[in-house]
Tab-separated table of C-alpha atoms in Angstrom:
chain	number	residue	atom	x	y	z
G	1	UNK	CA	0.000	0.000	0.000
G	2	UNK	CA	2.788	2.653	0.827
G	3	UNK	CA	4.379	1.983	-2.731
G	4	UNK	CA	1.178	3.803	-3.948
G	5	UNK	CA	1.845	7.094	-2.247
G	6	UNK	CA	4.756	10.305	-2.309
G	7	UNK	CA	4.766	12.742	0.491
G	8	UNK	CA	5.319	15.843	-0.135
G	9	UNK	CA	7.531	18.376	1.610
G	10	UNK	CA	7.747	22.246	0.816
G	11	UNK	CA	10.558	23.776	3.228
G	12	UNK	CA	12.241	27.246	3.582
G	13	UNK	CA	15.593	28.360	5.508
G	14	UNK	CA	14.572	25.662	7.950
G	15	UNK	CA	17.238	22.288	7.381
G	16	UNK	CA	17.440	21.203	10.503
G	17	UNK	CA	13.101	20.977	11.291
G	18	UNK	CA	13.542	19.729	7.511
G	19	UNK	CA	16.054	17.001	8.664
G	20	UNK	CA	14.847	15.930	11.729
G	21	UNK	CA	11.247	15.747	9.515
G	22	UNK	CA	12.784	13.307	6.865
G	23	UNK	CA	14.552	11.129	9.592
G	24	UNK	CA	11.140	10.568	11.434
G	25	UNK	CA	10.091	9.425	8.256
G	26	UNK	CA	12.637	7.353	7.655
G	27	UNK	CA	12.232	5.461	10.839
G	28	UNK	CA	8.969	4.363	10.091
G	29	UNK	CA	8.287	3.685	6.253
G	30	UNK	CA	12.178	3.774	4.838
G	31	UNK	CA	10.682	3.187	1.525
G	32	UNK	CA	8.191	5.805	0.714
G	33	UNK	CA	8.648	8.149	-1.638
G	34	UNK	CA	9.682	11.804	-0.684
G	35	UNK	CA	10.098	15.007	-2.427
G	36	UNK	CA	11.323	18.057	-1.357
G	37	UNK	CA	10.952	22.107	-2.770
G	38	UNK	CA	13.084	23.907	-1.139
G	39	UNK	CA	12.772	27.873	-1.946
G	40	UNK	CA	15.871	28.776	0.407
G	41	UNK	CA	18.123	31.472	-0.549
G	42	UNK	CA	21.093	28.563	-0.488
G	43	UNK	CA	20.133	24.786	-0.539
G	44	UNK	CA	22.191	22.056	0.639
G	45	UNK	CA	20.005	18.986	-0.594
G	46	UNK	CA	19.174	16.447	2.385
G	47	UNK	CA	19.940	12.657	1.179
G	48	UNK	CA	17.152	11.333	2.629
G	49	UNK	CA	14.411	12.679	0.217
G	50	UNK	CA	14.311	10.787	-2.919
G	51	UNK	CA	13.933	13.558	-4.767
G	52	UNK	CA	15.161	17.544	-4.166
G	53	UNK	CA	14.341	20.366	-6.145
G	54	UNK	CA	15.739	24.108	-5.120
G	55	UNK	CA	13.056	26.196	-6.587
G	56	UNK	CA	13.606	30.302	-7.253
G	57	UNK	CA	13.866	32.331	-3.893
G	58	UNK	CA	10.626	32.419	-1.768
G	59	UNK	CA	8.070	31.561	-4.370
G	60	UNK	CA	5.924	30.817	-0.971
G	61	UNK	CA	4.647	27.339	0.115
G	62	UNK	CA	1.727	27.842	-2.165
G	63	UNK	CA	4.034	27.570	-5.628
G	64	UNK	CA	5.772	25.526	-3.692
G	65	UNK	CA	2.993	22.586	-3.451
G	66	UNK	CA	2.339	23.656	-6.776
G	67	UNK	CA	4.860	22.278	-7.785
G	68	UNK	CA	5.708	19.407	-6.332
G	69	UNK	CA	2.061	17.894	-6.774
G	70	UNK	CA	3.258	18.048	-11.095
G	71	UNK	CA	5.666	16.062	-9.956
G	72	UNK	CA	3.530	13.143	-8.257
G	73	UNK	CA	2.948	10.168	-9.750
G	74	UNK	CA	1.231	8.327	-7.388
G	75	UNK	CA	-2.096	6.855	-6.695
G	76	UNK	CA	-1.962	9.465	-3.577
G	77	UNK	CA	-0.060	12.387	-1.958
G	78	UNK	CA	0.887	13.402	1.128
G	79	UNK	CA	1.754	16.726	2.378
G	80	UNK	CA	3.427	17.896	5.448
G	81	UNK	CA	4.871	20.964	6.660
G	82	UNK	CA	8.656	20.875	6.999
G	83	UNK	CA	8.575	20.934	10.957
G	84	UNK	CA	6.404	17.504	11.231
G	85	UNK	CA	7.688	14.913	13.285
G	86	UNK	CA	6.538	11.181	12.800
G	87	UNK	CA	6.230	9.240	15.889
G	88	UNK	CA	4.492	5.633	16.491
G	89	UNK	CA	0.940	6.586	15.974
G	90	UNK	CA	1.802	7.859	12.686
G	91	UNK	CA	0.456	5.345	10.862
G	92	UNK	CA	-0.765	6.218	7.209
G	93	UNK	CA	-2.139	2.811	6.116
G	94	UNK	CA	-5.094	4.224	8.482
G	95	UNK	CA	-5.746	7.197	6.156
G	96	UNK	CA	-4.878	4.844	2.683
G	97	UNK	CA	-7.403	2.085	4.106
G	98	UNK	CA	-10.397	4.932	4.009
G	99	UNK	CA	-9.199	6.295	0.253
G	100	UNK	CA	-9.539	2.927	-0.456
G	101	UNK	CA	-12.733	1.675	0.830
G	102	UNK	CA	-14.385	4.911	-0.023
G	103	UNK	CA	-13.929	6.522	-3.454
G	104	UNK	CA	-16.475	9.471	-2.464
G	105	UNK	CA	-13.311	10.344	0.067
G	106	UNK	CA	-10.631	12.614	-1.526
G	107	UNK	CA	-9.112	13.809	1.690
G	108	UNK	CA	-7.892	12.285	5.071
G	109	UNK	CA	-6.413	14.744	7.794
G	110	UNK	CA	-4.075	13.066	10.251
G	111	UNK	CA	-4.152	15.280	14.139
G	112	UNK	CA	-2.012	16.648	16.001
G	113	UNK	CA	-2.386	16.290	20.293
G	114	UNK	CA	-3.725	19.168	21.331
G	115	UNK	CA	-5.034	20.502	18.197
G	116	UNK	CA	-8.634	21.208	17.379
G	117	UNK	CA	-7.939	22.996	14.091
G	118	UNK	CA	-10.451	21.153	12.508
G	119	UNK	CA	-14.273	21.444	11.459
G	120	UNK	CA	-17.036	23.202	9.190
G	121	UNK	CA	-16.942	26.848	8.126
G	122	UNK	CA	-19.735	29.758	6.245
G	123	UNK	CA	-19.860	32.971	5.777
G	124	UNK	CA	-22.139	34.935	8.128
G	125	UNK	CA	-22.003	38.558	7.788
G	126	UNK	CA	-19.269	39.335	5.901
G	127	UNK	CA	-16.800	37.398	7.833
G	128	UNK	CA	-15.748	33.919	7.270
G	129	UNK	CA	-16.988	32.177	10.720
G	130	UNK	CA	-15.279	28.568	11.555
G	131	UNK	CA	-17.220	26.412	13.854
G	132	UNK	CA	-14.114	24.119	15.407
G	133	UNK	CA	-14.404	20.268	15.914
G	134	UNK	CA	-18.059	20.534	14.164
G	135	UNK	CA	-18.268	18.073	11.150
G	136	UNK	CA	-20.719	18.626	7.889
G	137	UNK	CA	-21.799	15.305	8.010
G	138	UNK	CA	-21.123	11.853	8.107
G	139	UNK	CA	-20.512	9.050	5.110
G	140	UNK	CA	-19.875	5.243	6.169
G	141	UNK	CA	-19.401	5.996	9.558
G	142	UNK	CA	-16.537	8.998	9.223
G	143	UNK	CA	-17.333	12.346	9.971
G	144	UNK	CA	-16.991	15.089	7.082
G	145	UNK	CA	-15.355	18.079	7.659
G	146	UNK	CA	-14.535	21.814	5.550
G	147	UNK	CA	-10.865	21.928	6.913
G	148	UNK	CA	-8.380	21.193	8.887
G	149	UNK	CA	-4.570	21.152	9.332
G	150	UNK	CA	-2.266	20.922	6.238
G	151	UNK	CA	-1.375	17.347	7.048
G	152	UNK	CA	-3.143	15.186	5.159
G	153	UNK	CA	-3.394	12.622	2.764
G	154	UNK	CA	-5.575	12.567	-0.534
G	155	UNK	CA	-6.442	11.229	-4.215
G	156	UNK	CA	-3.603	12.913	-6.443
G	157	UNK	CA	-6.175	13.244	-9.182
G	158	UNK	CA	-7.632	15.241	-6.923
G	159	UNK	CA	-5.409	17.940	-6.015
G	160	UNK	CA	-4.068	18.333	-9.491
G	161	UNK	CA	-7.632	19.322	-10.336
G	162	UNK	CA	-7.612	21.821	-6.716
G	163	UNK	CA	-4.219	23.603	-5.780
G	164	UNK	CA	-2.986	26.444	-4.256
G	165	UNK	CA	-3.002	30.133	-4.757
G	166	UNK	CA	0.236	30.306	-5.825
G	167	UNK	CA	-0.895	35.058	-4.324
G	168	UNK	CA	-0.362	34.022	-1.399
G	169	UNK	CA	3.203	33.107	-0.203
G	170	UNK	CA	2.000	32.287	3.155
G	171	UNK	CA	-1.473	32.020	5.376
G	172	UNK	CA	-2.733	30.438	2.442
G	173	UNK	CA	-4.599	27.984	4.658
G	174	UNK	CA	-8.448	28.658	4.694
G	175	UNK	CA	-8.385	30.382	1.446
G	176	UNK	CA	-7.441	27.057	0.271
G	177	UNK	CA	-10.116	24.953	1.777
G	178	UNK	CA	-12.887	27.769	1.311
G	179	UNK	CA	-12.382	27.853	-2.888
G	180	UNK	CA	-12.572	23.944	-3.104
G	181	UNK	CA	-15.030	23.432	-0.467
G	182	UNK	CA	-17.875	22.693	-2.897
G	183	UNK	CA	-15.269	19.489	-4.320
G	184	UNK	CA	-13.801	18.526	-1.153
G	185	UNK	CA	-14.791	15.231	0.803
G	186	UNK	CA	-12.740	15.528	3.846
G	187	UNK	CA	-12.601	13.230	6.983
G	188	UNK	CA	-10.215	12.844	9.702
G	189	UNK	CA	-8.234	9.908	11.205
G	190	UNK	CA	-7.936	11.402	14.902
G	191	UNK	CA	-5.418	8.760	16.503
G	192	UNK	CA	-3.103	9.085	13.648
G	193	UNK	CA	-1.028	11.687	15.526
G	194	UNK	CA	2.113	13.838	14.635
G	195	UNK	CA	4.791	16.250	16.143
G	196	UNK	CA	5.487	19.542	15.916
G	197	UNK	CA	9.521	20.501	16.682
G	198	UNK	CA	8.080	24.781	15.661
G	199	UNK	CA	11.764	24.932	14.569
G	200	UNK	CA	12.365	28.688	13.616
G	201	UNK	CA	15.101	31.183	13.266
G	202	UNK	CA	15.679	34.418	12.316
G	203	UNK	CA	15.231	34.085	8.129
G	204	UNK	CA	12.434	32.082	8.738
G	205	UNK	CA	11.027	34.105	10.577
G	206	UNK	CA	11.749	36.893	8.443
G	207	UNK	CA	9.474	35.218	5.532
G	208	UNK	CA	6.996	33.515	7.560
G	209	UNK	CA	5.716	35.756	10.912
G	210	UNK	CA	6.714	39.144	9.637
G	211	UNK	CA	4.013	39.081	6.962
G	212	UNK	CA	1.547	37.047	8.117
G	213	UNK	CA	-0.900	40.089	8.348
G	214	UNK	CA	-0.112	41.237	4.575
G	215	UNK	CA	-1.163	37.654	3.354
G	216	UNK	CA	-3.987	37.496	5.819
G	217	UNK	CA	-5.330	40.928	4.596
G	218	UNK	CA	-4.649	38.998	0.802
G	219	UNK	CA	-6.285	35.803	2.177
G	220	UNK	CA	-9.573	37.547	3.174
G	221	UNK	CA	-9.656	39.719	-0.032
G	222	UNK	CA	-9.588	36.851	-2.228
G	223	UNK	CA	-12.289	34.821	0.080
G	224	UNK	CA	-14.118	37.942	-0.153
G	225	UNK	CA	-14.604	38.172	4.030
G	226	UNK	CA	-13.769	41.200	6.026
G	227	UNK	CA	-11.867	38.881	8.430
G	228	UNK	CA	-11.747	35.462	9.676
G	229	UNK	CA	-12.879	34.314	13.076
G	230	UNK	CA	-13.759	31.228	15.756
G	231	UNK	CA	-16.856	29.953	16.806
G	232	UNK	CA	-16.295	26.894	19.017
């Protein structure tokens, strides 16, 4: 089953999170297929990625996944920030066992402990309202969700037909899930848990924190909200 997937890895003036990332893979499935984009100003390609590709100076994660999605040829794709650590309860076959028993499924979220970035969203007077841990509804027993955290796996067929917005460098997150809500089957696997390590360092942070209000601004404009917000 794991021949038939490629994760997917889109990193930034972060090597070690990046290495410490492919290593926890490693330790669990040391034959899967990963690929790395790697939009540092200088890149020093990690060994442990099957494939490496230094892309032009922060294009953003958005081009980024872009990118390496045209460069998937497998059944499915995974995609995980840079900083994600793989421990024992990261088991994928979990998520691959629901693709395959359910071809209405195009999406499976894995969690992180403590997280509840997860449930439905609408748009209720001008803002963009998320209702956390609700679900849509529910298909064969798994509950159906608009979003949740960038760590998923899905049908590749399916995110070549929905990618990013390649606009918005960064906090690209709900604009995503709002503009292919109406194609998105989404469910969640909730004790297929991940890490963290939040490596960061000055460049990073440079790219990443320093404009994360320009991009949200960007991220509402193109949703069309005023702002986003939390109902839990």
């Amino acid at each position: 089953m794991i021949e038939d997937l490629t994760i997917c890895i889109k990193t930034i003036e972060r090597p070690g999170a990046l290495n410490l990332c492919l290593k926890s893979i490693r330790l669990l499935y040391p034959e899967v297929k990963i690929i790395v984009a790697d939009d540092s100003k200088k890149v020093i390609a990690n060994e442990l990625a099957d494939e490496y590709y230094h892309l032009s100076y922060d294009v953003g994660v958005s081009a980024g996944r872009n990118f390496l999605i045209s460069k998937v040829e497998t059944k499915y794709a995974m995609f995980i920030d840079d900083d994600t650590l793989f421990i024992e309860e990261s088991r994928l076959e979990k998520a691959m066992k629901i693709l395959e028993e359910n071809q209405i499924i195009n999406m499976v979220a894995g969690a992180i402990k403590g997280s509840d970035f997860y449930g439905t969203m609408e748009i209720v007077n001008g803002d963009l309202i998320r209702s956390r841990r609700k679900h849509r509804s529910i298909i064969k027993g798994h509950k159906i969700y608009d979003f949740d955290i960038q760590l998923f796996i899905c049908r590749t067929d399916f995110i070549k037909r929905n990618m990013w917005n390649p606009e918005l460098k960064t906090v690209e997150h709900m604009e995503f899930f709002w503009r292919i809500k109406d194609n998105l089957v989404l469910t969640r696997v909730p004790d297929m848990y991940f890490k963290n390590t939040s490596i960061r360092n000055k460049e990073y942070s440079k790219l990443r924190m320093a404009r994360a209000s320009f991009y949200m601004d960007k991220q509402c404009s193109l949703i069309g909200v005023r702002k986003i917000g939390d109902k839990r």
